XYZ file of N, CA, C and O in Angstrom:
872
model
N 13.173 26.788 -12.605
C 14.015 25.697 -12.062
C 14.285 24.665 -13.142
O 13.410 24.363 -13.954
N 15.487 24.129 -13.170
C 15.843 23.083 -14.119
C 15.123 21.786 -13.767
O 14.643 21.591 -12.652
N 15.063 20.878 -14.735
C 14.467 19.577 -14.470
C 15.365 18.828 -13.504
O 16.603 18.848 -13.600
N 14.755 18.131 -12.554
C 15.525 17.303 -11.604
C 14.898 15.929 -11.555
O 13.715 15.746 -11.830
N 15.721 14.944 -11.258
C 15.260 13.552 -11.148
C 15.098 13.193 -9.682
O 16.061 13.286 -8.915
N 13.874 12.809 -9.316
C 13.575 12.445 -7.934
C 13.259 10.939 -7.886
O 12.468 10.447 -8.680
N 13.884 10.245 -6.950
C 13.653 8.804 -6.791
C 13.172 8.558 -5.372
O 13.818 8.984 -4.404
N 12.031 7.868 -5.231
C 11.513 7.424 -3.930
C 11.630 5.919 -3.859
O 11.184 5.222 -4.771
N 12.213 5.392 -2.746
C 12.552 3.967 -2.734
C 12.480 3.428 -1.302
O 13.123 3.974 -0.412
N 11.724 2.373 -1.089
C 11.754 1.642 0.182
C 12.897 0.642 0.063
O 12.818 -0.347 -0.651
N 13.973 0.910 0.820
C 15.215 0.148 0.652
C 15.315 -1.054 1.575
O 16.274 -1.830 1.488
N 14.378 -1.205 2.533
C 14.359 -2.343 3.440
C 15.665 -2.493 4.253
O 16.135 -3.587 4.487
N 16.241 -1.366 4.631
C 17.407 -1.399 5.496
C 18.692 -1.033 4.806
O 18.992 -1.553 3.722
N 19.471 -0.113 5.409
C 20.743 0.336 4.830
C 21.896 0.186 5.803
O 22.935 0.820 5.610
N 21.761 -0.663 6.830
C 22.855 -0.807 7.768
C 24.001 -1.645 7.211
O 25.129 -1.537 7.642
N 23.711 -2.478 6.257
C 24.740 -3.310 5.610
C 25.523 -2.496 4.592
O 24.911 -1.855 3.729
N 26.857 -2.509 4.632
C 27.652 -1.806 3.619
C 27.357 -2.302 2.210
O 27.357 -1.520 1.262
N 27.082 -3.601 2.084
C 26.784 -4.171 0.775
C 25.482 -3.573 0.205
O 25.385 -3.247 -0.982
N 24.463 -3.448 1.084
C 23.190 -2.904 0.646
C 23.334 -1.436 0.257
O 22.777 -0.968 -0.711
N 24.080 -0.685 1.067
C 24.311 0.721 0.762
C 24.991 0.863 -0.584
O 24.635 1.726 -1.389
N 25.955 -0.002 -0.871
C 26.664 0.064 -2.139
C 25.718 -0.226 -3.324
O 25.741 0.488 -4.320
N 24.856 -1.218 -3.164
C 23.922 -1.553 -4.224
C 22.934 -0.393 -4.473
O 22.639 -0.053 -5.626
N 22.475 0.193 -3.399
C 21.488 1.286 -3.505
C 22.145 2.477 -4.173
O 21.594 3.101 -5.099
N 23.349 2.853 -3.713
C 24.039 4.026 -4.278
C 24.347 3.819 -5.757
O 24.195 4.736 -6.594
N 24.758 2.619 -6.142
C 25.046 2.340 -7.529
C 23.806 2.501 -8.413
O 23.868 3.071 -9.503
N 22.689 2.022 -7.896
C 21.459 2.121 -8.677
C 20.982 3.590 -8.770
O 20.547 4.047 -9.845
N 21.053 4.309 -7.666
C 20.666 5.712 -7.679
C 21.544 6.505 -8.663
O 21.027 7.360 -9.423
N 22.810 6.168 -8.688
C 23.702 6.874 -9.618
C 23.370 6.522 -11.050
O 23.415 7.385 -11.936
N 23.019 5.264 -11.309
C 22.668 4.845 -12.681
C 21.417 5.577 -13.166
O 21.226 5.734 -14.387
N 20.546 5.967 -12.250
C 19.338 6.719 -12.586
C 19.575 8.221 -12.695
O 18.653 8.963 -12.959
N 20.812 8.650 -12.438
C 21.160 10.081 -12.450
C 20.281 10.841 -11.464
O 19.731 11.916 -11.767
N 20.162 10.305 -10.261
C 19.258 10.844 -9.252
C 19.772 12.170 -8.673
O 20.929 12.263 -8.309
N 18.890 13.145 -8.626
C 19.218 14.430 -8.023
C 18.754 14.501 -6.551
O 19.461 15.014 -5.702
N 17.537 13.989 -6.303
C 16.994 13.950 -4.954
C 16.511 12.525 -4.698
O 15.692 12.014 -5.423
N 17.047 11.910 -3.660
C 16.687 10.560 -3.293
C 15.922 10.584 -1.970
O 16.389 11.146 -0.992
N 14.732 9.961 -1.959
C 13.927 9.894 -0.740
C 13.751 8.423 -0.397
O 13.094 7.684 -1.104
N 14.393 8.007 0.687
C 14.487 6.596 1.058
C 13.660 6.286 2.284
O 13.717 7.028 3.277
N 12.891 5.197 2.232
C 12.123 4.746 3.406
C 12.716 3.443 3.934
O 13.352 2.680 3.192
N 12.422 3.170 5.199
C 12.887 1.972 5.912
C 14.412 1.852 5.816
O 14.969 0.818 5.479
N 15.086 2.896 6.225
C 16.562 2.851 6.263
C 17.055 2.064 7.472
O 18.167 1.548 7.473
N 16.230 1.948 8.510
C 16.522 1.133 9.727
C 17.704 1.673 10.519
O 18.376 0.906 11.221
N 17.946 2.979 10.448
C 19.005 3.559 11.293
C 18.422 3.884 12.669
O 17.279 4.327 12.787
N 19.237 3.709 13.679
C 18.861 4.115 15.018
C 19.419 5.515 15.290
O 20.505 5.848 14.803
N 18.659 6.323 16.030
C 19.088 7.667 16.301
C 20.484 7.687 16.937
O 20.739 6.966 17.910
N 21.378 8.458 16.363
C 22.760 8.535 16.848
C 23.646 7.438 16.339
O 24.852 7.406 16.642
N 23.105 6.495 15.528
C 23.883 5.373 14.988
C 23.848 5.344 13.473
O 23.943 4.283 12.878
N 23.711 6.495 12.847
C 23.680 6.566 11.399
C 25.091 6.392 10.863
O 26.010 7.098 11.307
N 25.310 5.487 9.899
C 26.677 5.271 9.382
C 27.152 6.477 8.587
O 26.363 7.303 8.140
N 28.448 6.551 8.410
C 29.023 7.597 7.574
C 28.725 7.329 6.095
O 28.672 6.167 5.678
N 28.578 8.407 5.347
C 28.334 8.289 3.928
C 29.420 9.011 3.156
O 29.306 10.204 2.845
N 30.522 8.305 2.862
C 31.633 8.966 2.160
C 31.363 9.161 0.682
O 32.206 9.662 -0.064
N 30.188 8.734 0.210
C 29.854 8.837 -1.217
C 29.775 10.311 -1.626
O 29.014 11.071 -1.086
N 30.574 10.687 -2.605
C 30.651 12.092 -3.013
C 29.541 12.490 -3.976
O 29.406 13.658 -4.290
N 28.753 11.530 -4.447
C 27.669 11.843 -5.360
C 26.574 12.669 -4.668
O 26.041 13.610 -5.204
N 26.242 12.252 -3.424
C 25.275 12.995 -2.619
C 26.044 13.650 -1.469
O 26.566 12.979 -0.598
N 26.066 14.987 -1.463
C 26.806 15.686 -0.419
C 25.927 16.129 0.744
O 26.429 16.398 1.822
N 24.644 16.208 0.542
C 23.721 16.578 1.648
C 22.842 15.399 2.005
O 22.115 14.858 1.150
N 22.930 14.987 3.279
C 22.127 13.890 3.790
C 21.311 14.372 4.983
O 21.811 15.101 5.841
N 20.066 13.919 5.059
C 19.183 14.246 6.180
C 18.471 12.970 6.601
O 18.041 12.172 5.743
N 18.359 12.747 7.913
C 17.810 11.494 8.411
C 16.760 11.720 9.497
O 16.885 12.631 10.320
N 15.744 10.875 9.483
C 14.799 10.761 10.575
C 14.853 9.320 11.048
O 14.525 8.387 10.275
N 15.322 9.084 12.269
C 15.559 7.708 12.756
C 14.791 7.450 14.046
O 14.487 8.381 14.808
N 14.490 6.185 14.247
C 13.817 5.788 15.504
C 14.732 6.025 16.665
O 15.951 5.806 16.598
N 14.146 6.453 17.786
C 14.982 6.843 18.939
C 15.588 5.627 19.665
O 16.624 5.757 20.320
N 14.972 4.443 19.529
C 15.458 3.337 20.365
C 15.645 1.997 19.641
O 16.067 1.044 20.248
N 15.311 1.929 18.347
C 15.432 0.645 17.661
C 15.837 0.851 16.214
O 15.641 1.935 15.632
N 16.389 -0.202 15.615
C 16.763 -0.155 14.192
C 15.532 -0.571 13.376
O 15.441 -1.715 12.913
N 14.607 0.339 13.253
C 13.403 0.060 12.486
C 12.933 1.387 11.876
O 13.402 2.455 12.235
N 12.066 1.263 10.886
C 11.489 2.421 10.198
C 12.630 3.264 9.622
O 13.589 2.739 9.121
N 12.494 4.594 9.687
C 13.583 5.472 9.212
C 13.347 6.009 7.822
O 12.950 5.295 6.895
N 13.568 7.322 7.680
C 13.480 8.002 6.386
C 14.737 8.842 6.207
O 15.197 9.505 7.138
N 15.310 8.777 5.014
C 16.486 9.602 4.696
C 16.257 10.307 3.371
O 15.622 9.769 2.467
N 16.799 11.511 3.258
C 16.764 12.272 2.021
C 18.191 12.646 1.677
O 18.934 13.186 2.503
N 18.569 12.332 0.438
C 19.921 12.628 -0.041
C 19.824 13.560 -1.279
O 18.966 13.361 -2.133
N 20.675 14.558 -1.334
C 20.621 15.566 -2.387
C 21.957 15.614 -3.123
O 23.021 15.714 -2.514
N 21.898 15.544 -4.431
C 23.077 15.527 -5.301
C 23.918 16.763 -5.112
O 23.419 17.860 -4.804
N 25.231 16.571 -5.315
C 26.180 17.658 -5.054
C 25.971 18.863 -5.945
O 26.328 19.995 -5.586
N 25.321 18.680 -7.115
C 25.095 19.802 -8.035
C 23.737 20.487 -7.866
O 23.427 21.422 -8.596
N 22.942 19.978 -6.898
C 21.636 20.608 -6.653
C 21.839 21.710 -5.604
O 22.221 21.419 -4.452
N 21.578 22.946 -5.947
C 21.827 24.054 -5.008
C 20.716 24.203 -3.974
O 20.009 25.210 -3.928
N 20.581 23.171 -3.121
C 19.571 23.193 -2.074
C 20.073 23.878 -0.855
O 21.146 23.556 -0.334
N 19.287 24.829 -0.329
C 19.613 25.516 0.924
C 18.513 25.203 1.940
O 17.338 25.482 1.665
N 18.903 24.641 3.066
C 17.948 24.249 4.109
C 17.613 25.428 4.973
O 18.472 26.142 5.446
N 16.294 25.612 5.201
C 15.825 26.651 6.115
C 15.318 26.066 7.431
O 15.570 26.619 8.504
N 14.604 24.931 7.343
C 14.035 24.308 8.542
C 13.739 22.850 8.251
O 13.641 22.447 7.089
N 13.603 22.064 9.317
C 13.287 20.648 9.124
C 12.368 20.173 10.261
O 12.329 20.782 11.335
N 11.653 19.116 9.992
C 10.799 18.486 10.983
C 10.918 16.981 10.821
O 10.867 16.487 9.695
N 11.115 16.273 11.927
C 11.230 14.832 11.849
C 10.408 14.148 12.927
O 10.136 14.732 13.993
N 10.058 12.928 12.654
C 9.242 12.122 13.552
C 10.172 11.332 14.490
O 11.112 10.694 14.013
N 9.932 11.343 15.822
C 10.797 10.598 16.738
C 10.744 9.087 16.506
O 11.670 8.367 16.931
N 9.740 8.595 15.820
C 9.682 7.181 15.480
C 10.261 6.880 14.094
O 10.254 5.741 13.648
N 10.751 7.927 13.421
C 11.410 7.727 12.124
C 10.432 7.489 10.989
O 10.814 6.865 9.995
N 9.212 7.988 11.078
C 8.233 7.748 10.049
C 8.097 8.880 9.044
O 7.496 8.692 7.970
N 8.602 10.046 9.351
C 8.580 11.108 8.333
C 9.728 12.078 8.539
O 10.289 12.200 9.634
N 10.041 12.771 7.460
C 11.077 13.791 7.460
C 10.691 14.858 6.467
O 10.411 14.595 5.312
N 10.612 16.117 6.955
C 10.257 17.269 6.130
C 11.420 18.248 6.086
O 11.989 18.605 7.125
N 11.763 18.704 4.909
C 12.803 19.718 4.723
C 12.213 20.905 3.988
O 11.586 20.761 2.935
N 12.395 22.080 4.555
C 11.942 23.312 3.901
C 13.131 24.155 3.549
O 14.028 24.376 4.375
N 13.182 24.590 2.303
C 14.327 25.392 1.867
C 14.102 25.934 0.484
O 12.984 26.268 0.108
N 15.178 25.993 -0.291
C 15.052 26.514 -1.659
C 16.054 25.805 -2.562
O 17.113 25.329 -2.118
N 15.699 25.745 -3.840
C 16.597 25.250 -4.885
C 16.686 26.342 -5.945
O 15.665 26.709 -6.563
N 17.867 26.876 -6.083
C 18.064 27.983 -7.043
C 17.052 29.109 -6.788
O 16.404 29.605 -7.741
N 16.883 29.480 -5.512
C 16.007 30.580 -5.116
C 14.508 30.273 -5.287
O 13.672 31.169 -5.121
N 14.180 29.027 -5.587
C 12.780 28.614 -5.657
C 12.393 27.922 -4.358
O 12.987 26.913 -4.002
N 11.402 28.441 -3.620
C 10.982 27.768 -2.371
C 10.524 26.331 -2.652
O 9.777 26.079 -3.604
N 10.961 25.420 -1.833
C 10.629 24.009 -2.043
C 10.535 23.315 -0.680
O 11.273 23.627 0.248
N 9.624 22.338 -0.567
C 9.532 21.470 0.603
C 9.676 20.035 0.137
O 8.915 19.553 -0.724
N 10.693 19.351 0.663
C 10.971 17.961 0.297
C 10.548 17.105 1.500
O 10.944 17.374 2.624
N 9.758 16.061 1.263
C 9.243 15.257 2.351
C 9.341 13.777 2.026
O 9.140 13.355 0.885
N 9.658 13.003 3.045
C 9.642 11.550 2.950
C 8.746 11.004 4.047
O 8.787 11.444 5.175
N 7.893 10.019 3.671
C 6.950 9.449 4.624
C 6.983 7.931 4.523
O 6.992 7.364 3.409
N 6.996 7.250 5.665
C 6.841 5.805 5.731
C 5.676 5.510 6.656
O 5.797 5.593 7.864
N 4.535 5.163 6.090
C 3.303 4.978 6.874
C 3.247 3.614 7.543
O 3.850 2.654 7.047
N 2.557 3.510 8.673
C 2.365 2.196 9.326
C 1.461 1.326 8.424
O 0.785 1.810 7.509
N 1.487 -0.008 8.674
C 0.699 -0.909 7.837
C -0.697 -1.191 8.423
O -1.403 -2.081 7.968
N -1.078 -0.413 9.466
C -2.450 -0.470 9.948
C -2.806 0.963 10.412
O -1.943 1.716 10.849
N -4.080 1.308 10.292
C -4.497 2.667 10.618
C -3.860 3.704 9.739
O -3.642 4.845 10.167
N -3.564 3.322 8.475
C -2.827 4.199 7.578
C -3.551 5.525 7.298
O -2.909 6.599 7.308
N -4.856 5.455 7.008
C -5.535 6.646 6.541
C -5.542 7.776 7.566
O -5.141 8.901 7.274
N -5.987 7.541 8.828
C -5.956 8.649 9.787
C -4.517 9.129 10.057
O -4.289 10.334 10.216
N -3.576 8.194 10.091
C -2.165 8.595 10.286
C -1.672 9.461 9.164
O -1.030 10.502 9.386
N -1.958 9.061 7.938
C -1.506 9.821 6.749
C -2.159 11.214 6.713
O -1.491 12.199 6.409
N -3.448 11.278 6.992
C -4.132 12.554 6.965
C -3.544 13.518 7.990
O -3.283 14.688 7.723
N -3.300 13.006 9.205
C -2.678 13.820 10.255
C -1.299 14.270 9.829
O -0.914 15.446 10.025
N -0.498 13.356 9.265
C 0.859 13.692 8.859
C 0.860 14.686 7.709
O 1.677 15.624 7.690
N -0.036 14.520 6.759
C -0.126 15.479 5.633
C -0.573 16.855 6.110
O -0.176 17.876 5.542
N -1.420 16.907 7.140
C -1.781 18.199 7.727
C -0.566 18.870 8.354
O -0.401 20.081 8.236
N 0.299 18.095 9.007
C 1.540 18.642 9.578
C 2.412 19.173 8.445
O 3.018 20.257 8.549
N 2.489 18.402 7.346
C 3.312 18.817 6.223
C 2.772 20.110 5.615
O 3.539 21.026 5.292
N 1.453 20.211 5.473
C 0.856 21.404 4.894
C 1.104 22.633 5.761
O 1.324 23.736 5.253
N 1.069 22.458 7.078
C 1.321 23.574 7.992
C 2.808 23.963 7.985
O 3.145 25.138 8.136
N 3.667 22.995 7.796
C 5.113 23.225 7.837
C 5.656 23.805 6.554
O 6.507 24.725 6.566
N 5.208 23.272 5.441
C 5.859 23.534 4.166
C 5.430 24.815 3.495
O 4.492 25.497 3.875
N 6.163 25.107 2.401
C 5.804 26.227 1.535
C 6.460 25.998 0.166
O 7.377 25.203 0.016
N 5.943 26.696 -0.814
C 6.527 26.590 -2.156
C 6.144 25.288 -2.840
O 5.039 24.749 -2.635
N 7.055 24.757 -3.637
C 6.842 23.526 -4.365
C 7.001 22.344 -3.407
O 7.933 22.302 -2.608
N 6.122 21.363 -3.487
C 6.207 20.172 -2.637
C 6.737 18.997 -3.449
O 6.261 18.738 -4.570
N 7.705 18.277 -2.878
C 8.181 17.006 -3.432
C 8.009 15.978 -2.334
O 8.662 16.096 -1.272
N 7.171 15.002 -2.556
C 6.862 14.006 -1.536
C 7.116 12.611 -2.078
O 6.516 12.195 -3.083
N 8.041 11.873 -1.443
C 8.264 10.472 -1.780
C 7.890 9.625 -0.564
O 8.250 9.968 0.545
N 7.106 8.564 -0.810
C 6.636 7.845 0.372
C 6.277 6.401 0.053
O 6.015 6.023 -1.094
N 6.301 5.613 1.121
C 5.679 4.288 1.134
C 4.465 4.436 2.011
O 4.584 4.461 3.247
N 3.300 4.584 1.414
C 2.103 4.923 2.182
C 1.331 3.694 2.647
O 0.365 3.814 3.372
N 1.746 2.487 2.188
C 1.042 1.259 2.569
C -0.436 1.321 2.246
O -1.263 0.760 2.969
N -0.761 2.027 1.165
C -2.148 2.133 0.718
C -2.156 2.088 -0.799
O -1.325 2.734 -1.434
N -3.060 1.310 -1.374
C -3.248 1.320 -2.813
C -4.331 2.336 -3.149
O -5.506 2.093 -2.885
N -3.941 3.472 -3.707
C -4.902 4.543 -3.951
C -5.908 4.173 -5.030
O -7.055 4.578 -4.958
N -5.469 3.440 -6.059
C -6.351 3.046 -7.130
C -6.323 1.525 -7.244
O -5.657 0.975 -8.147
N -7.006 0.814 -6.382
C -6.914 -0.666 -6.375
C -7.334 -1.312 -7.692
O -6.805 -2.340 -8.079
N -8.252 -0.685 -8.442
C -8.690 -1.243 -9.709
C -7.560 -1.205 -10.752
O -7.553 -2.018 -11.674
N -6.614 -0.303 -10.557
C -5.539 -0.147 -11.515
C -4.231 -0.773 -11.014
O -3.530 -1.486 -11.722
N -3.911 -0.500 -9.765
C -2.591 -0.796 -9.210
C -2.502 -2.041 -8.340
O -1.431 -2.335 -7.820
N -3.604 -2.720 -8.139
C -3.597 -3.898 -7.293
C -3.945 -5.126 -8.105
O -4.871 -5.111 -8.935
N -3.193 -6.204 -7.869
C -3.505 -7.444 -8.588
C -4.854 -8.010 -8.164
O -5.526 -8.650 -8.949
N -5.268 -7.750 -6.898
C -6.570 -8.215 -6.417
C -7.712 -7.344 -6.891
O -8.877 -7.739 -6.819
N -7.426 -6.129 -7.367
C -8.413 -5.167 -7.851
C -9.347 -4.642 -6.793
O -10.342 -3.991 -7.078
N -9.066 -4.966 -5.541
C -9.901 -4.492 -4.432
C -8.993 -4.022 -3.287
O -7.816 -4.292 -3.260
N -9.606 -3.327 -2.321
C -8.890 -2.865 -1.137
C -9.734 -3.067 0.101
O -10.952 -2.927 0.058
N -9.067 -3.440 1.211
C -9.775 -3.567 2.453
C -10.097 -2.216 3.069
O -10.867 -2.092 4.029
N -9.517 -1.138 2.524
C -9.791 0.200 2.986
C -10.985 0.742 2.219
O -11.081 0.598 1.004
N -11.911 1.368 2.931
C -13.152 1.821 2.299
C -12.906 2.929 1.297
O -11.931 3.658 1.360
N -13.835 3.037 0.341
C -13.738 4.086 -0.669
C -13.826 5.476 -0.029
O -13.208 6.438 -0.507
N -14.603 5.575 1.041
C -14.717 6.873 1.736
C -13.358 7.301 2.287
O -12.953 8.471 2.148
N -12.633 6.365 2.891
C -11.305 6.709 3.427
C -10.341 7.045 2.309
O -9.513 7.968 2.419
N -10.375 6.289 1.233
C -9.488 6.549 0.095
C -9.763 7.933 -0.512
O -8.833 8.668 -0.847
N -11.053 8.287 -0.603
C -11.389 9.616 -1.127
C -10.888 10.718 -0.211
O -10.426 11.766 -0.678
N -10.963 10.497 1.101
C -10.476 11.490 2.059
C -8.982 11.718 1.921
O -8.500 12.852 1.963
N -8.234 10.614 1.698
C -6.792 10.729 1.526
C -6.465 11.441 0.208
O -5.590 12.322 0.184
N -7.151 11.087 -0.855
C -6.910 11.740 -2.142
C -7.185 13.239 -2.070
O -6.494 14.052 -2.657
N -8.248 13.595 -1.338
C -8.585 15.004 -1.165
C -7.472 15.742 -0.453
O -7.152 16.885 -0.830
N -6.900 15.112 0.551
C -5.802 15.741 1.289
C -4.578 15.932 0.374
O -3.917 16.963 0.417
N -4.290 14.941 -0.431
C -3.175 15.030 -1.359
C -3.434 16.131 -2.391
O -2.526 16.897 -2.752
N -4.663 16.237 -2.895
C -5.002 17.266 -3.850
C -4.817 18.667 -3.226
O -4.393 19.607 -3.894
N -5.068 18.769 -1.928
C -4.900 20.033 -1.243
C -3.452 20.505 -1.207
O -3.159 21.686 -1.083
N -2.520 19.554 -1.356
C -1.104 19.894 -1.412
C -0.620 20.089 -2.856
O 0.575 20.238 -3.096
N -1.539 20.066 -3.800
C -1.217 20.232 -5.233
C -0.244 19.157 -5.690
O 0.704 19.417 -6.422
N -0.471 17.932 -5.232
C 0.383 16.830 -5.609
C -0.310 15.912 -6.593
O -1.533 15.803 -6.586
N 0.490 15.242 -7.432
C -0.089 14.225 -8.316
C 0.841 13.022 -8.384
O 2.054 13.161 -8.228
N 0.242 11.877 -8.627
C 1.051 10.652 -8.644
C 1.843 10.566 -9.931
O 1.364 10.821 -11.005
N 3.110 10.173 -9.805
C 3.956 9.957 -10.964
C 4.484 8.540 -10.931
O 4.886 8.010 -9.879
N 4.528 7.902 -12.082
C 5.122 6.555 -12.156
C 6.628 6.693 -11.918
O 7.244 7.713 -12.137
N 7.246 5.582 -11.498
C 8.651 5.572 -11.217
C 9.492 5.472 -12.496
O 10.675 5.661 -12.449
N 8.862 5.153 -13.615
C 9.605 4.973 -14.857
C 9.638 6.262 -15.657
O 8.609 6.851 -15.914
N 10.828 6.719 -16.131
C 10.890 7.924 -16.942
C 10.173 7.728 -18.272
O 9.792 8.709 -18.913
N 10.003 6.517 -18.742
C 9.341 6.291 -20.024
C 7.825 6.273 -19.898
O 7.128 6.175 -20.901
N 7.312 6.348 -18.671
C 5.865 6.320 -18.474
C 5.346 4.922 -18.178
O 4.194 4.752 -17.806
N 6.200 3.884 -18.312
C 5.776 2.528 -17.992
C 5.973 2.276 -16.517
O 6.958 2.697 -15.942
N 5.034 1.564 -15.910
C 5.134 1.310 -14.473
C 6.219 0.286 -14.178
O 6.312 -0.734 -14.829
N 7.028 0.589 -13.198
C 8.076 -0.343 -12.758
C 7.818 -0.709 -11.323
O 7.569 0.117 -10.482
N 7.902 -1.991 -11.016
C 7.791 -2.426 -9.625
C 9.100 -2.117 -8.916
O 10.179 -2.426 -9.426
N 9.064 -1.503 -7.755
C 10.281 -1.141 -7.025
C 11.176 -2.331 -6.749
O 10.705 -3.461 -6.597
N 12.482 -2.117 -6.690
C 13.432 -3.194 -6.439
C 13.319 -3.670 -4.995
O 12.911 -2.956 -4.102
N 13.768 -4.917 -4.767
C 13.874 -5.518 -3.440
C 12.499 -5.488 -2.728
O 12.383 -5.128 -1.583
N 11.452 -5.832 -3.455
C 10.107 -5.759 -2.933
C 9.348 -7.025 -3.278
O 9.412 -7.487 -4.405
N 8.629 -7.596 -2.329
C 7.877 -8.813 -2.604
C 6.473 -8.539 -3.092
O 5.875 -9.280 -3.856
N 5.903 -7.412 -2.649
C 4.537 -7.058 -3.061
C 4.522 -6.579 -4.479
O 5.495 -6.001 -4.987
N 3.407 -6.777 -5.182
C 3.263 -6.301 -6.543
C 2.311 -5.123 -6.630
O 1.837 -4.785 -7.704
N 1.960 -4.522 -5.509
C 1.085 -3.348 -5.501
C 1.949 -2.110 -5.601
O 2.511 -1.638 -4.607
N 2.068 -1.564 -6.795
C 2.990 -0.468 -7.054
C 2.692 0.774 -6.227
O 3.583 1.408 -5.707
N 1.413 1.126 -6.086
C 1.081 2.436 -5.532
C 1.376 2.558 -4.033
O 1.259 3.614 -3.481
N 1.751 1.461 -3.385
C 2.142 1.567 -1.992
C 3.495 2.280 -1.882
O 3.796 2.916 -0.880
N 4.333 2.132 -2.876
C 5.608 2.830 -2.927
C 5.421 4.007 -3.881
O 5.906 3.999 -5.007
N 4.746 5.014 -3.418
C 4.268 6.052 -4.315
C 5.246 7.235 -4.339
O 5.861 7.544 -3.341
N 5.392 7.825 -5.491
C 6.162 9.059 -5.624
C 5.206 10.160 -6.033
O 4.600 10.091 -7.070
N 5.058 11.109 -5.169
C 4.137 12.203 -5.412
C 4.929 13.500 -5.550
O 5.695 13.843 -4.643
N 4.777 14.190 -6.660
C 5.551 15.398 -6.861
C 4.649 16.494 -7.416
O 3.613 16.233 -8.019
N 5.080 17.716 -7.188
C 4.333 18.847 -7.730
C 4.393 18.800 -9.276
O 5.420 18.460 -9.837
N 3.306 19.185 -9.921
C 3.229 19.048 -11.357
C 4.239 19.921 -12.101
O 4.540 19.678 -13.253
N 4.793 20.957 -11.472
C 5.692 21.874 -12.182
C 7.149 21.495 -12.001
O 8.037 22.196 -12.471
N 7.426 20.360 -11.394
C 8.824 20.007 -11.121
C 9.617 19.769 -12.395
O 10.815 19.962 -12.459
N 8.925 19.312 -13.460
C 9.611 19.051 -14.743
C 9.347 20.207 -15.726
O 9.126 19.973 -16.891
N 9.401 21.404 -15.233
C 9.067 22.563 -16.057
C 10.090 22.834 -17.154
O 9.776 23.454 -18.151
N 11.297 22.336 -16.965
C 12.375 22.630 -17.940
C 13.159 21.369 -18.207
O 13.255 20.484 -17.378
N 13.732 21.245 -19.409
C 14.575 20.107 -19.743
C 16.036 20.447 -19.596
O 16.912 19.639 -19.836
N 16.331 21.663 -19.173
C 17.716 22.085 -18.952
C 18.232 21.429 -17.678
O 17.696 21.591 -16.629
N 19.346 20.671 -17.801
C 19.828 19.879 -16.678
C 20.750 20.698 -15.756
O 21.109 20.241 -14.680
N 21.184 21.851 -16.157
C 22.067 22.625 -15.307
C 21.247 23.487 -14.379
O 20.181 23.967 -14.731
N 21.790 23.749 -13.165
C 21.078 24.551 -12.178
C 21.670 25.978 -12.156
O 22.858 26.142 -12.397
């Protein structure tokens, strides 16, 4: 598989045309191939049209009764993704896509975790993902957890116990995932439109072989 650029971003709402325009412009400037967006705030059945020709495939998980939460996945027009199956949360907290890219099995997932009871919720959700998915996993999420508080938190501590953090890391390891910084240069970048300075809450987790080639054509 060719190298692809994956961006995970908590956008804090996309109902405004102005916000959608800003987000699309930035994603395009990053030459994004797969975009995994959290907190889109779309209500089920009320998703706006996306006439943007840069991303031709859009998938959404929206709350059934309110403009809150929400996960969307957008795939660039040149990425030969074929969808086989999908799973979404009725509360708009996760979206799983199973399919293939250039005949390579792949599972693309977006997760937006609650800000309380995160660890048991995440472990349960990751178990669903593991049962659902196959092939290469690409997971972009706002997990509302600092996995390495000594490194990624300004306070250097976490109210979540080390035992719980170890349990979550073990579950992620079971999916053959590893944390990647958002910066292509390897320098950590704080996500846009965010007040918190804890980077790892907006985590991008991808399979280690996703950058197996530098060839940009599919």
